[in-house]
Amino acid sequence: MNTTSNRRRRIGAAAILGLAASVAATGTGIAATTPPSTVHATAVTAAAAPPPRSFQGALPAPTGPYAAGEDVIHLTDASRPDPWVPSSGPRQLTVTMVYPAVPGTGTPAPYMTLAEAAGIVQRQNLPASSGVTPQTLSGVTTHAFDGARPQRGKYPLVVLSPAYEDPRMVLTSLATDLASHGYVVALVGHTYEDSGETLADGQTPPCAICDAPATLDFDSVAAGRALDESFVIDQLTHGNTAWPLAHLIDKHEIGTAGHSLGGAAAAATMIADPRVRAGVNMDGSFHPDPTPGRINRPFLMLGTTANTDWEHSWAALGGYKKWLTVAGADHFSFSDLDLLHEQAGFPTPPLAPERGVEITREYVTAFFDRTLKGIRSPLLDGPSPNNPEVHFQH
């Protein structure tokens, strides 16, 4: 396994946001190296600096025939203490449910709570000059609607897990699009593993495991996330007590997908839970690498061309499988982050962030259409002239 690339994908979120904050704060990110002879010129330039940016984030609208309804639910797993802060009591999870809804119903859903947004701004030390404040971040347009009237019928369930350090909301673009194409989506917030998830009591605890990633056992983190996912599936498929709209879920058609460490969690969940019929890893290292015979159900690997440590994992996968790479993408092209970075004026990769979101949506939806609905899409058969950035590795 390529340890260097693993570490890059574990801590990349903090690194790129830190760079963005530095650029926004100083204009160059290297102000400390300014020679004395240019101090006066620098001061004049600073005095003439433009006013703070006005950040107005917006995610792309869903592409399917349905609207995206949204509910936020809070679950408590009384069978186990929190693995990171045992003194807090049983494991608590906040989950965003996104579902097929009737267009024109409900009210626009916020991207996140003010406390969750404040956690991101504080953890990443985002300067006021960036325009990214708790208010503007929580107010990002999501195209999801609180209290929207659900469509009739039953739909496959897809459980989504975000990257290490990232809150669940950064997969909202994918979640709303899946819902618009006839899926119920559970966006799982893994408490104490990111910048903050607002719990049932209104508290938003910060990350308990983010300060020393080099010493963290990521195999254990992925295994813990698999327990979170299976618990969420339990709660959503046994009656309607956890979520009043649980009757929408076809409990026989369940998939899981994740970005970065969330992708490792998707694989770990498939190994631990036979109810999950298909999985997707978006640019994440496997923790641990699966061994032959452990995953014999459909699996999609979607990542960057820089991802070089999937060969062993690929060989171990059984059943229907695809490995796709996206030219010009970076680690965050598969979540909302690059798009929001662009809208805030931060650096982005060669691949346009809008294309990153579009490609992720199209291929993940096509994969679940085939594996959970039995709808074959030519998109997965080979290279497409409409998506020249996508390369079939195998």
Short mmCIF file of N, CA and C in Angstrom, two decimals, residues 8 62 71 87 99 147 173 177 186 195 224 237 249 254 296 362 387 389:
data_model
loop_
_atom_site.label_atom_id
_atom_site.label_comp_id
_atom_site.label_asym_id
_atom_site.label_seq_id
_atom_site.Cartn_x
_atom_site.Cartn_y
_atom_site.Cartn_z
N ARG A 8 -1.94 11.49 2.30
CA ARG A 8 -2.45 12.65 1.55
C ARG A 8 -3.97 12.68 1.57
N PRO A 62 -30.82 19.41 -8.53
CA PRO A 62 -30.91 18.00 -8.90
C PRO A 62 -31.36 17.84 -10.35
N ASP A 71 -35.23 15.76 5.85
CA ASP A 71 -35.48 15.73 7.29
C ASP A 71 -34.16 15.48 7.99
N SER A 87 -17.19 9.18 27.90
CA SER A 87 -17.87 9.90 28.98
C SER A 87 -19.14 10.59 28.52
N TYR A 99 -35.06 12.56 0.35
CA TYR A 99 -36.00 11.60 -0.24
C TYR A 99 -36.73 12.19 -1.45
N GLY A 147 -39.75 19.38 5.05
CA GLY A 147 -41.17 19.13 5.12
C GLY A 147 -41.84 18.93 3.78
N SER A 173 -24.81 17.63 -2.56
CA SER A 173 -25.08 17.64 -4.01
C SER A 173 -25.40 16.25 -4.52
N ASP A 177 -29.31 14.76 -5.67
CA ASP A 177 -29.49 14.21 -7.01
C ASP A 177 -29.97 12.77 -6.97
N ALA A 186 -29.47 8.50 3.26
CA ALA A 186 -29.15 8.81 4.66
C ALA A 186 -27.72 9.35 4.72
N SER A 195 -15.78 18.55 11.99
CA SER A 195 -15.82 19.89 12.56
C SER A 195 -17.03 20.15 13.45
N GLY A 224 -15.56 1.51 13.00
CA GLY A 224 -16.55 2.20 13.80
C GLY A 224 -17.62 2.84 12.95
N THR A 237 -35.08 0.54 8.93
CA THR A 237 -35.77 -0.60 8.31
C THR A 237 -36.60 -1.41 9.30
N ILE A 249 -38.80 3.36 2.23
CA ILE A 249 -37.59 2.59 1.97
C ILE A 249 -37.91 1.16 1.57
N ILE A 254 -30.40 -1.93 -0.64
CA ILE A 254 -29.61 -1.00 0.16
C ILE A 254 -28.20 -0.90 -0.40
N ASN A 296 -18.02 -9.69 -2.35
CA ASN A 296 -18.39 -10.35 -3.60
C ASN A 296 -19.67 -9.77 -4.19
N GLU A 362 -23.51 11.52 -12.00
CA GLU A 362 -23.92 10.66 -13.11
C GLU A 362 -23.46 9.21 -12.90
N ASN A 387 -18.24 12.37 -21.65
CA ASN A 387 -17.46 12.45 -20.42
C ASN A 387 -16.01 12.06 -20.71
N GLU A 389 -13.33 13.07 -19.61
CA GLU A 389 -12.43 13.08 -18.45
C GLU A 389 -12.41 11.73 -17.73
#
